[in-house]
Amino acid sequence: MKTQRSIMAILSLAVLLVLVCGAPRAAEPAKAKDPLTETKAERDARMAWWREAKFGMFIHWGVYAVPAGTYKDKRIDGIGEWIMLSAKIPVTEYKAFAKKFNPVKYDPDAWAALAKEAGMKYIVITSKHHDGFALFDSAVTDWDVMDATPYKKDLIAALAAAARKQGLKFGCYYSQAQDWNHPGGAKSGYDDGGGWDDLHKGSFDAYLKKIAIPQVREVLTKIQPDILWWDTPHLMTPERAAPLHALIALRPGLITNNRLGGRYRGDTETPEQEIPDTGFKDRDWETCMTMNDTWGYKSYDQNWKSTQELIRNLADIVSKGGNYLLNVGPTSEGLIPEESVKRLKEVGAWMKVNGEAIYGTTASPFGKPAYGRITAKPGKLYVHVFDWPKDGKLELTGMESKVTKAYLLADPEKKALTVTTAAAAPQTVQIAVPAQAPDPNVSVIVLECGPAAQARPAAARSGGS
Ligand code: GLC
């Protein structure tokens, strides 16, 4: 009896305590430090994996893969994901395409495995593009994969899980300022400033409040991406961008790009479809590029870049200190076009042999020699030769440190190549190379040289190629 009374006493005391002090709150998710107030060391730590990674897969996927570049039997010019605007398709009519968006052949594990096989270290997929369609389960709209399509499964969550299984980082692209399906979202001014359908009428600020802000919160809390890839900054004043920027705090370590607007620079510059002549001083940057002429799938766009061009782009970009985000545009069935798969596997074969000359390297201390590009690591230079010298001699001028050994990266035995320096020009090294280039696309020669590969910027030239 006595023990029963003391148990009751303790219990009522506990209830009293809860009433007075309130129930212990669920642990608040760790709030990320605002990148604007980070120290350089904190920023370097947050960016480290990204700077090491160098190569990622961009995926543009959505309802626009159904018309696939054709509307009313007419081929619509321009990039595929813009077909709704390019053809001024009315909202109701465009929404009907979603009934045919049923990616039964979608295999997120195969996509992630392909990215990995290509040598890519991260994936960035369109969670919502300008057409406003959410590929994830969104509670704030019925214009998403759950409510508007026969497929009814979260496409983004599935790919995030598959990517993580492959040890890849995962990112979400989100079109915050252009939304051609939610009222007020189409005010971007790309057309005559206000949309082309009465259903576009509405306040842009209301669109941000009701759709963009809650959806970004959904993406950050449910998908927990490592990267948030904003796109396009139109109409984004500092006041409009601030609540979106504030959401970054929900995702410690998150990396964002420079396309939020409102003077938020984010972490990375994003040159598009181009490779800058020289990198960006003191800024991380990433060139995003299509493999043909469209981001979103167009059934008849067969203007594919060659594998050689893609590998040389990668070497070029990395030699200037950048990352390469290479795009695929899957079909509405959920397949990555065969031409993309073939090229990614070929790039992957090259990366298997030459990845050391890409991952974790820094920009060339030599600028770019005429015959190729150069990447660096402490004590090592990687000479990426595009045009193999016909006379078997490769020259590098401006070397301040001594080359202790040179060898072909593709040579498993790392047999030493003969290196000579002319007494008259001690900073010019000449490397004797085999007549046949080890690789038809890019052949890498490794130069081991003193602790830090010092270079005096000077034009390097190849002997007689
Ligand atoms: C441009 C295109 C957009 C695409 C983006 C990728 O902004 O308009 O459709 O998603 O580039 O960088």
XYZ file of C-alpha atoms and ligand atoms in Angstrom:
477
model
C 0.000 0.000 0.000
C 2.750 2.410 1.159
C 4.796 1.853 -2.042
C 1.653 2.443 -4.192
C 1.159 5.834 -2.451
C 4.798 6.876 -2.978
C 4.587 5.887 -6.695
C 1.426 7.990 -7.068
C 3.193 10.887 -5.302
C 6.158 10.715 -7.662
C 3.850 10.515 -10.693
C 1.763 13.519 -9.703
C 5.002 15.412 -9.007
C 6.176 14.598 -12.552
C 2.837 15.751 -14.024
C 3.094 18.946 -12.030
C 6.610 19.530 -13.306
C 5.474 19.031 -16.938
C 2.586 21.414 -16.438
C 4.872 24.026 -14.888
C 7.922 23.612 -17.149
C 6.161 22.215 -20.251
C 6.918 18.907 -22.043
C 10.541 18.399 -23.038
C 10.602 19.666 -26.609
C 11.747 17.378 -29.416
C 15.384 18.142 -30.180
C 15.497 21.086 -32.627
C 17.315 19.983 -35.834
C 20.846 21.453 -35.745
C 20.658 24.924 -37.241
C 23.345 25.589 -39.860
C 25.443 28.706 -39.453
C 24.424 31.388 -41.940
C 27.064 31.121 -44.690
C 27.169 34.921 -44.696
C 28.724 34.836 -41.215
C 31.036 31.831 -41.660
C 34.783 32.023 -41.123
C 37.013 31.029 -44.063
C 37.945 27.840 -42.226
C 34.271 26.954 -41.705
C 33.540 27.635 -45.347
C 36.536 25.610 -46.542
C 35.374 22.694 -44.391
C 31.832 22.926 -45.803
C 33.048 23.165 -49.409
C 35.776 20.513 -49.104
C 33.873 17.535 -50.575
C 32.587 19.670 -53.437
C 36.050 20.979 -54.317
C 37.377 17.420 -54.277
C 34.475 16.061 -56.368
C 34.863 18.140 -59.594
C 32.269 16.216 -61.637
C 28.505 15.885 -61.202
C 25.355 14.776 -63.042
C 22.648 17.358 -63.724
C 19.189 15.865 -64.390
C 16.386 17.837 -66.042
C 13.236 15.767 -65.750
C 9.541 16.478 -65.661
C 6.238 16.705 -67.482
C 7.927 18.486 -70.421
C 9.423 15.072 -71.309
C 5.923 14.070 -72.481
C 5.619 16.548 -75.388
C 9.414 16.077 -75.777
C 9.788 19.169 -77.971
C 6.648 18.727 -80.111
C 3.303 20.492 -79.661
C 0.317 20.051 -81.927
C 2.574 18.019 -84.280
C 4.948 20.996 -84.595
C 8.550 20.925 -83.449
C 9.026 23.767 -80.949
C 12.375 25.528 -81.072
C 14.422 26.108 -77.977
C 15.275 24.060 -74.918
C 12.785 21.274 -74.183
C 11.934 22.220 -70.614
C 10.668 25.615 -71.857
C 8.051 24.194 -74.255
C 5.109 25.476 -72.189
C 6.346 29.070 -72.579
C 7.870 28.716 -76.044
C 4.566 27.374 -77.438
C 2.418 29.416 -75.022
C 0.589 26.248 -73.989
C -2.440 27.069 -71.797
C -2.186 25.830 -68.195
C -5.061 23.322 -68.387
C -3.701 21.844 -71.585
C -0.190 21.550 -70.196
C -1.522 19.906 -67.036
C -3.097 17.208 -69.219
C 0.418 16.080 -70.216
C 0.935 14.973 -66.599
C -1.636 12.233 -67.106
C 0.851 10.720 -69.570
C 3.868 11.188 -67.272
C 4.164 7.628 -65.949
C 7.865 6.666 -65.635
C 7.365 2.921 -65.148
C 10.902 2.263 -66.414
C 12.408 4.616 -63.850
C 15.231 2.855 -61.986
C 16.883 5.296 -59.581
C 19.547 2.724 -58.681
C 20.525 2.445 -62.347
C 20.734 6.249 -62.667
C 22.907 6.542 -59.573
C 25.076 3.631 -60.718
C 25.528 5.295 -64.117
C 26.623 8.565 -62.493
C 29.083 6.630 -60.367
C 30.371 4.665 -63.374
C 30.936 7.966 -65.220
C 33.177 9.076 -62.366
C 30.664 11.614 -61.069
C 30.566 12.337 -57.335
C 27.215 14.098 -57.049
C 23.801 14.410 -58.677
C 21.609 17.529 -58.964
C 18.033 16.907 -60.166
C 15.197 19.317 -60.944
C 12.802 18.949 -57.967
C 10.630 21.672 -59.571
C 11.383 23.452 -62.837
C 9.794 26.568 -64.403
C 6.606 24.611 -65.305
C 5.914 24.412 -61.556
C 5.585 20.607 -61.477
C 7.029 19.052 -58.296
C 8.727 15.678 -58.772
C 8.468 15.198 -55.005
C 5.480 14.786 -52.723
C 4.446 18.363 -51.920
C 1.708 19.119 -49.414
C 1.100 22.630 -50.747
C -0.018 21.780 -54.291
C -1.742 19.075 -56.305
C 0.581 19.915 -59.223
C 3.026 17.233 -58.171
C 3.902 13.639 -59.017
C 1.550 12.315 -56.295
C -1.630 14.095 -57.353
C -1.206 14.958 -61.032
C 0.293 11.756 -62.502
C -0.615 8.045 -62.620
C 2.815 7.279 -61.117
C 2.079 8.616 -57.573
C 5.501 7.979 -56.025
C 8.080 10.515 -54.872
C 10.719 10.485 -57.656
C 13.187 12.686 -55.795
C 13.216 10.782 -52.500
C 13.866 7.550 -54.432
C 16.846 9.016 -56.286
C 18.248 10.612 -53.118
C 18.252 7.188 -51.447
C 19.855 5.545 -54.502
C 22.538 8.230 -54.721
C 23.411 7.853 -51.078
C 23.640 4.075 -51.473
C 26.299 4.752 -54.129
C 28.127 7.184 -51.836
C 27.171 10.134 -54.042
C 26.161 13.553 -52.753
C 22.682 14.692 -53.738
C 21.338 18.051 -54.823
C 18.010 19.592 -55.745
C 17.443 22.222 -58.403
C 14.488 24.465 -57.520
C 12.947 27.173 -59.748
C 12.012 29.751 -57.131
C 11.148 32.722 -59.352
C 9.482 31.155 -62.366
C 6.410 28.955 -62.015
C 4.085 28.740 -65.025
C 1.349 26.814 -63.253
C 0.753 28.467 -59.899
C -1.012 31.865 -59.935
C 1.423 34.757 -59.738
C 4.416 32.570 -60.546
C 4.668 33.423 -64.212
C 5.475 37.084 -63.775
C 9.033 36.569 -64.780
C 8.833 38.947 -67.656
C 10.290 36.425 -70.067
C 7.198 36.736 -72.150
C 5.336 40.029 -72.120
C 5.603 40.116 -68.336
C 2.728 38.427 -66.702
C 1.982 35.068 -68.235
C -0.090 33.996 -71.188
C -3.101 32.484 -69.437
C -5.716 33.988 -67.112
C -4.762 31.244 -64.684
C -1.397 32.983 -64.358
C -3.013 36.007 -62.822
C -2.092 36.544 -59.169
C 0.470 38.086 -56.868
C 4.086 37.011 -57.171
C 4.577 37.522 -53.422
C 1.573 35.301 -52.720
C 3.099 32.644 -55.007
C 6.380 32.835 -53.056
C 4.525 32.601 -49.725
C 2.114 29.821 -50.660
C 4.312 27.704 -52.949
C 8.041 28.478 -53.186
C 8.887 29.008 -49.504
C 6.933 25.990 -48.159
C 8.204 23.766 -50.980
C 11.850 24.692 -50.359
C 11.245 23.893 -46.717
C 9.771 20.522 -47.750
C 12.780 19.751 -49.959
C 15.304 20.731 -47.276
C 13.583 18.866 -44.438
C 12.310 15.770 -46.296
C 14.976 15.205 -48.976
C 17.840 16.790 -46.969
C 19.973 17.602 -50.021
C 23.677 18.480 -49.905
C 23.180 21.097 -52.647
C 20.325 23.518 -53.383
C 20.535 24.767 -56.968
C 18.353 27.878 -57.324
C 17.230 29.095 -60.748
C 16.428 32.084 -62.080
C 16.767 35.306 -59.936
C 14.111 37.375 -61.755
C 12.048 39.702 -59.593
C 13.942 38.417 -56.544
C 14.490 41.537 -54.451
C 16.498 41.228 -51.206
C 13.195 41.279 -49.302
C 11.773 38.427 -51.407
C 14.982 36.389 -51.322
C 15.613 36.734 -47.567
C 12.997 34.186 -46.362
C 14.263 31.659 -48.926
C 17.869 32.285 -47.921
C 16.910 31.852 -44.266
C 15.738 28.304 -44.994
C 19.359 27.312 -45.624
C 19.708 27.113 -41.849
C 17.580 23.970 -41.961
C 20.355 22.036 -43.698
C 23.815 22.118 -42.087
C 26.559 21.924 -44.716
C 24.231 22.856 -47.583
C 25.919 24.293 -50.676
C 23.938 26.779 -52.765
C 24.595 28.491 -56.080
C 24.487 32.151 -57.146
C 20.994 32.115 -58.707
C 18.727 32.971 -55.739
C 18.850 36.708 -56.509
C 18.333 39.584 -54.091
C 22.111 40.033 -53.922
C 22.631 36.623 -52.280
C 25.777 35.304 -53.949
C 25.547 31.751 -52.616
C 28.635 29.547 -52.773
C 29.182 28.890 -56.464
C 29.245 30.813 -59.741
C 27.364 28.920 -62.465
C 28.503 29.635 -66.015
C 26.047 27.928 -68.320
C 26.854 26.171 -71.568
C 30.245 27.844 -71.534
C 33.721 27.394 -70.083
C 35.249 30.656 -68.890
C 38.635 31.507 -70.372
C 40.114 31.636 -66.911
C 38.375 30.568 -63.699
C 36.710 32.888 -61.168
C 39.127 34.568 -58.797
C 38.365 33.577 -55.172
C 35.026 32.022 -56.103
C 34.036 28.385 -56.427
C 32.452 27.806 -59.802
C 30.728 25.107 -61.815
C 30.038 25.002 -65.518
C 26.709 23.353 -66.268
C 26.293 21.968 -69.749
C 24.005 19.874 -71.937
C 25.220 16.819 -73.851
C 23.085 17.845 -76.850
C 21.228 21.202 -77.189
C 18.537 20.776 -74.564
C 18.323 20.247 -70.804
C 14.882 18.629 -70.822
C 14.261 15.659 -73.162
C 13.488 16.415 -76.843
C 12.892 13.285 -78.881
C 14.572 14.613 -82.014
C 17.584 16.471 -80.577
C 20.458 14.267 -81.704
C 23.147 16.974 -81.728
C 25.331 15.110 -79.232
C 28.758 16.301 -78.161
C 31.459 13.674 -78.696
C 32.958 11.800 -75.759
C 36.270 13.435 -76.608
C 34.715 16.893 -76.299
C 33.211 15.987 -72.928
C 36.507 14.648 -71.534
C 38.403 17.672 -72.826
C 35.776 19.988 -71.328
C 36.248 18.280 -67.976
C 40.059 18.680 -68.147
C 39.676 22.285 -69.315
C 37.239 23.218 -66.532
C 39.217 21.483 -63.765
C 42.484 23.034 -65.025
C 40.872 26.407 -64.283
C 39.685 25.366 -60.828
C 36.055 24.625 -61.677
C 33.524 21.786 -61.427
C 31.633 20.242 -64.343
C 27.882 19.581 -63.985
C 26.965 17.546 -67.054
C 23.299 17.165 -67.912
C 21.030 14.292 -68.894
C 17.371 14.693 -69.922
C 15.429 11.460 -69.260
C 12.317 10.412 -71.167
C 8.832 10.411 -69.657
C 9.139 6.617 -69.305
C 12.105 7.144 -66.999
C 15.004 6.256 -69.314
C 18.211 8.219 -69.786
C 18.778 8.524 -73.578
C 21.094 5.813 -74.936
C 23.453 8.392 -76.475
C 23.978 9.918 -73.015
C 24.497 6.518 -71.376
C 27.096 5.537 -73.987
C 29.088 8.756 -73.558
C 28.947 8.656 -69.752
C 30.302 5.103 -69.760
C 33.146 6.177 -72.057
C 33.943 9.172 -69.844
C 33.884 6.756 -66.911
C 36.414 4.487 -68.607
C 38.731 7.474 -68.977
C 38.162 8.518 -65.372
C 39.061 5.026 -64.162
C 42.579 5.544 -65.559
C 42.942 9.304 -65.121
C 40.741 10.234 -62.142
C 43.849 11.054 -60.072
C 44.485 13.964 -62.437
C 40.973 15.343 -61.796
C 39.711 14.666 -58.247
C 41.082 16.991 -55.581
C 43.334 18.878 -57.996
C 43.790 22.619 -58.183
C 44.054 24.985 -61.142
C 47.080 25.052 -63.408
C 49.925 27.276 -62.183
C 50.915 27.511 -65.861
C 47.821 28.811 -67.537
C 46.985 26.568 -70.495
C 49.590 25.158 -72.881
C 48.576 25.056 -76.564
C 48.594 21.253 -76.629
C 46.310 20.750 -73.622
C 45.658 21.610 -69.987
C 47.363 21.203 -66.606
C 46.022 20.340 -63.170
C 48.035 20.283 -59.960
C 48.437 18.660 -56.592
C 51.189 19.325 -54.020
C 54.412 18.048 -55.627
C 52.670 16.869 -58.778
C 51.579 18.323 -62.090
C 49.201 16.508 -64.438
C 49.741 17.461 -68.059
C 46.542 16.647 -70.002
C 47.694 16.319 -73.612
C 45.006 16.867 -76.230
C 47.351 17.089 -79.248
C 50.101 14.470 -78.926
C 53.458 15.733 -80.246
C 54.384 14.134 -83.583
C 58.108 14.524 -82.841
C 57.817 12.729 -79.508
C 58.888 15.782 -77.546
C 56.707 17.763 -75.150
C 57.893 21.029 -73.678
C 56.837 22.906 -70.607
C 58.292 26.322 -70.016
C 58.341 28.349 -66.835
C 59.101 25.526 -64.448
C 60.626 26.852 -61.262
C 60.920 23.519 -59.537
C 62.922 20.523 -60.667
C 61.072 17.604 -62.290
C 62.240 14.517 -60.411
C 60.223 12.032 -62.456
C 57.800 11.988 -65.393
C 55.554 9.096 -66.417
C 52.315 8.286 -68.214
C 49.387 8.081 -65.810
C 48.005 5.245 -67.924
C 51.199 3.223 -67.393
C 50.641 0.947 -64.381
C 54.432 0.530 -64.024
C 54.952 4.303 -64.102
C 58.034 3.802 -66.274
C 60.129 7.004 -66.175
C 60.095 9.167 -69.277
C 63.292 11.003 -70.184
C 63.227 14.592 -68.967
C 65.814 17.088 -70.146
C 66.363 20.742 -69.418
C 68.458 22.892 -71.683
C 71.301 24.579 -69.800
C 70.410 27.798 -71.586
C 66.786 27.552 -70.443
C 66.674 25.762 -67.094
C 62.975 26.538 -66.723
C 62.092 24.704 -69.900
C 61.710 20.991 -69.485
C 61.486 18.638 -72.411
C 59.818 15.261 -71.960
C 60.416 12.475 -74.429
C 57.110 10.720 -75.045
C 56.202 7.558 -76.978
C 55.147 8.011 -80.602
C 51.637 6.714 -79.834
C 49.386 8.601 -77.439
C 48.085 6.256 -74.701
C 44.560 7.686 -75.106
C 42.866 9.144 -78.222
C 40.944 11.718 -76.164
C 43.315 13.030 -73.492
C 46.606 11.458 -72.390
C 47.973 12.472 -69.004
C 51.658 12.807 -68.138
C 52.523 13.079 -64.462
C 55.427 15.314 -63.458
C 56.719 14.768 -59.954
C 58.470 17.886 -58.843
C 59.610 19.259 -55.501
C 57.157 19.951 -52.686
C 55.263 22.611 -54.578
C 55.194 22.726 -58.326
C 56.343 26.279 -58.822
C 55.816 27.904 -62.181
C 56.660 31.264 -63.638
C 53.718 32.021 -65.868
C 55.066 31.646 -69.384
C 53.664 30.344 -72.575
C 54.475 26.686 -72.781
C 54.852 25.287 -76.263
C 55.105 21.818 -77.728
C 58.082 21.055 -79.912
C 56.932 20.721 -83.601
C 53.319 19.428 -83.063
C 18.738 28.029 -67.880
C 17.503 27.425 -68.507
C 16.898 26.475 -67.563
C 17.908 25.475 -67.123
C 19.116 26.159 -66.556
C 20.232 25.186 -66.251
O 18.430 28.869 -66.843
O 16.615 28.425 -68.730
O 15.825 25.865 -68.181
O 17.338 24.719 -66.131
O 19.609 27.028 -67.481
O 21.367 25.866 -65.953
